Each structure stands twice: as structure tokens, then as C-alpha cells.
C-alpha angles and dihedrals in degrees: 000000000000124000099303105017101077098054095113100093096321107082151341119268117275137174127255123270110234137135131125136257131200117257117254120254120258117280117282090016092283111159125214089250091051091050093051095044093042092049091053094045094057097040092106097040099095112219091011089058092054092050092047092049091051090050091051089052090054093048106040094087087063095057107111112257095022115112134186115260115266133202123196111257094011113156130219091197118047093209093063136085117225120240113160121232120220112277087233089069099058141030126236112245140151103236136210090024096056098027124021113235108222106144140064110202119205119212137174117218101222086220145041128309091250093050091051091052090047096051092046087056090051112095090205092061093073094199140076143148129230095246142021122202119200129216087251091055098254116144129209123189114209103167130035116248085235089070135068115249119206092234115119108045089238123091097215093048091047090053094046102037142081110209128215122190121202123207114247146044127297093230096051112077091186089068091067098080131186091244091052095049093048096045093046092048091055090049093049092047089052092050091048091050093049094050101030092244116166113246098236141105093263090065102028105059144161124249087246089065095059108110113259096008123145093201125108100196139156079032138206095299095058105111103221095178091054093044096049091049090053091049091050091050092049091047093055099037114114116252108258115250112228112249112236113246110250115239116240113249116245 
């Protein structure tokens, strides 16, 4: 789990990983002032103006202080249900513009699905992941991928990672169900596609692999070969085409 949720047999207590970092400058070192002035200067230059305007549209998210629009309850993964984590358990950000997302971090809750949701809503818990996957395959999203979850016990990995909890205990292989593996693999494939993350074990890792961690999840019974094959299949599967609704006969 996050920093405090895997204490039952999985780790020793540890503090949250937080902190802040300055946003990176706009691409190509273009300042906000340069963008505004440059956009105005080429406004009357025909084709050049169109190209400049398109470039400004691509870059404006990277101007310091400008954030992507947000809507309450908005999902990054269509297969999830939204349940908000306490704001004390994550940090507002504007990823991937301020921090590159290049890791998916796999956790096990060391408890039930309901208990994981409950502790992530508890401001005193000081830890959470972006998603929780149940043994029945259901997915809840609790933190936007835009934002930094206090999940890994390492500031850099928090800033770069999207975290997925899995319902169960690390010492109970029966908790790692077929429905859970398949649902989680589809979620991970979707995250990798959104953020251009390579589907490999360097970029899809367990919490135990985070430098300096004292966690053991996802544990010795997590079948990495099986999981990675499922993620690869999900990543290459064609997008389903919606079936037209048949008209009722008169």
C-alpha cells in the first residue's frame, strides 16, 4: 500500500514523501512573454501566423502557473468509478508538464477493498494511490493522474509514478484472482498508452522495487510473467467498435 497502509505484515512505518518542485520552463526555453509577443508579431504574416498560433496552443500548458482544466469526479480511466481520496494524501500537480510520468507502481493493500478506500479518505493516513483494483476486478480512481500521490515513500517516484493498489494480502496467493489480474492489466495498459510508458519491467514495477523502501508488496506470489503478458495483450488489443443500437420494429 502507500506509506501507512501496508503495515500489517508488509513493512515498518514510514513517513509520507512530499515536497514541491518548480515547474519546468516551456519547451525550447520559450518564456510566457516570448510566446505572447511572438504570437502577436506574426499575427499578420499569413501562413506563418497560423503555424505560430498552433505552436502556442501546443506550448501554453507548459507556461508556469497555467493548469489543465479540471472537473470534479472526472476520470482518467473510463473503466473506473470515482471516489475522492483525502487531499492530505496527495499533492496537486499538473503532470506530465511539471513532472514526467514514466512508471506504474504495483501495490497490494494488506486489507480489503473497503478498508483501502476508507484509509485513503482519512486525512491522518498521509498516503494513497491513484487506483484500487478489487479481487472481483472493479476499479476505483481516487486521485487524478495529473496529481502526485503519496504512495512510494520516495519523492521522485511519487512525482513520476501512477500507483495501483490491489485488494488482498501479500502472503495469500488466493487473493490474486484472475479477474484482478486482467482488470489491472487493462488499467496499466491504458496508463502506459496515455503517457507513452514502455510496457516492460523497468517501467512497470512493484512497490518493493522503489529505492529505499521498506515495503514488500506486491509480494512473492505476484506473478510478474503472467501480469506482463496480460498488459502486453491489452496494449495491443484493438479498440472495440461500438455496436449500433438496433431499431425497434414497428
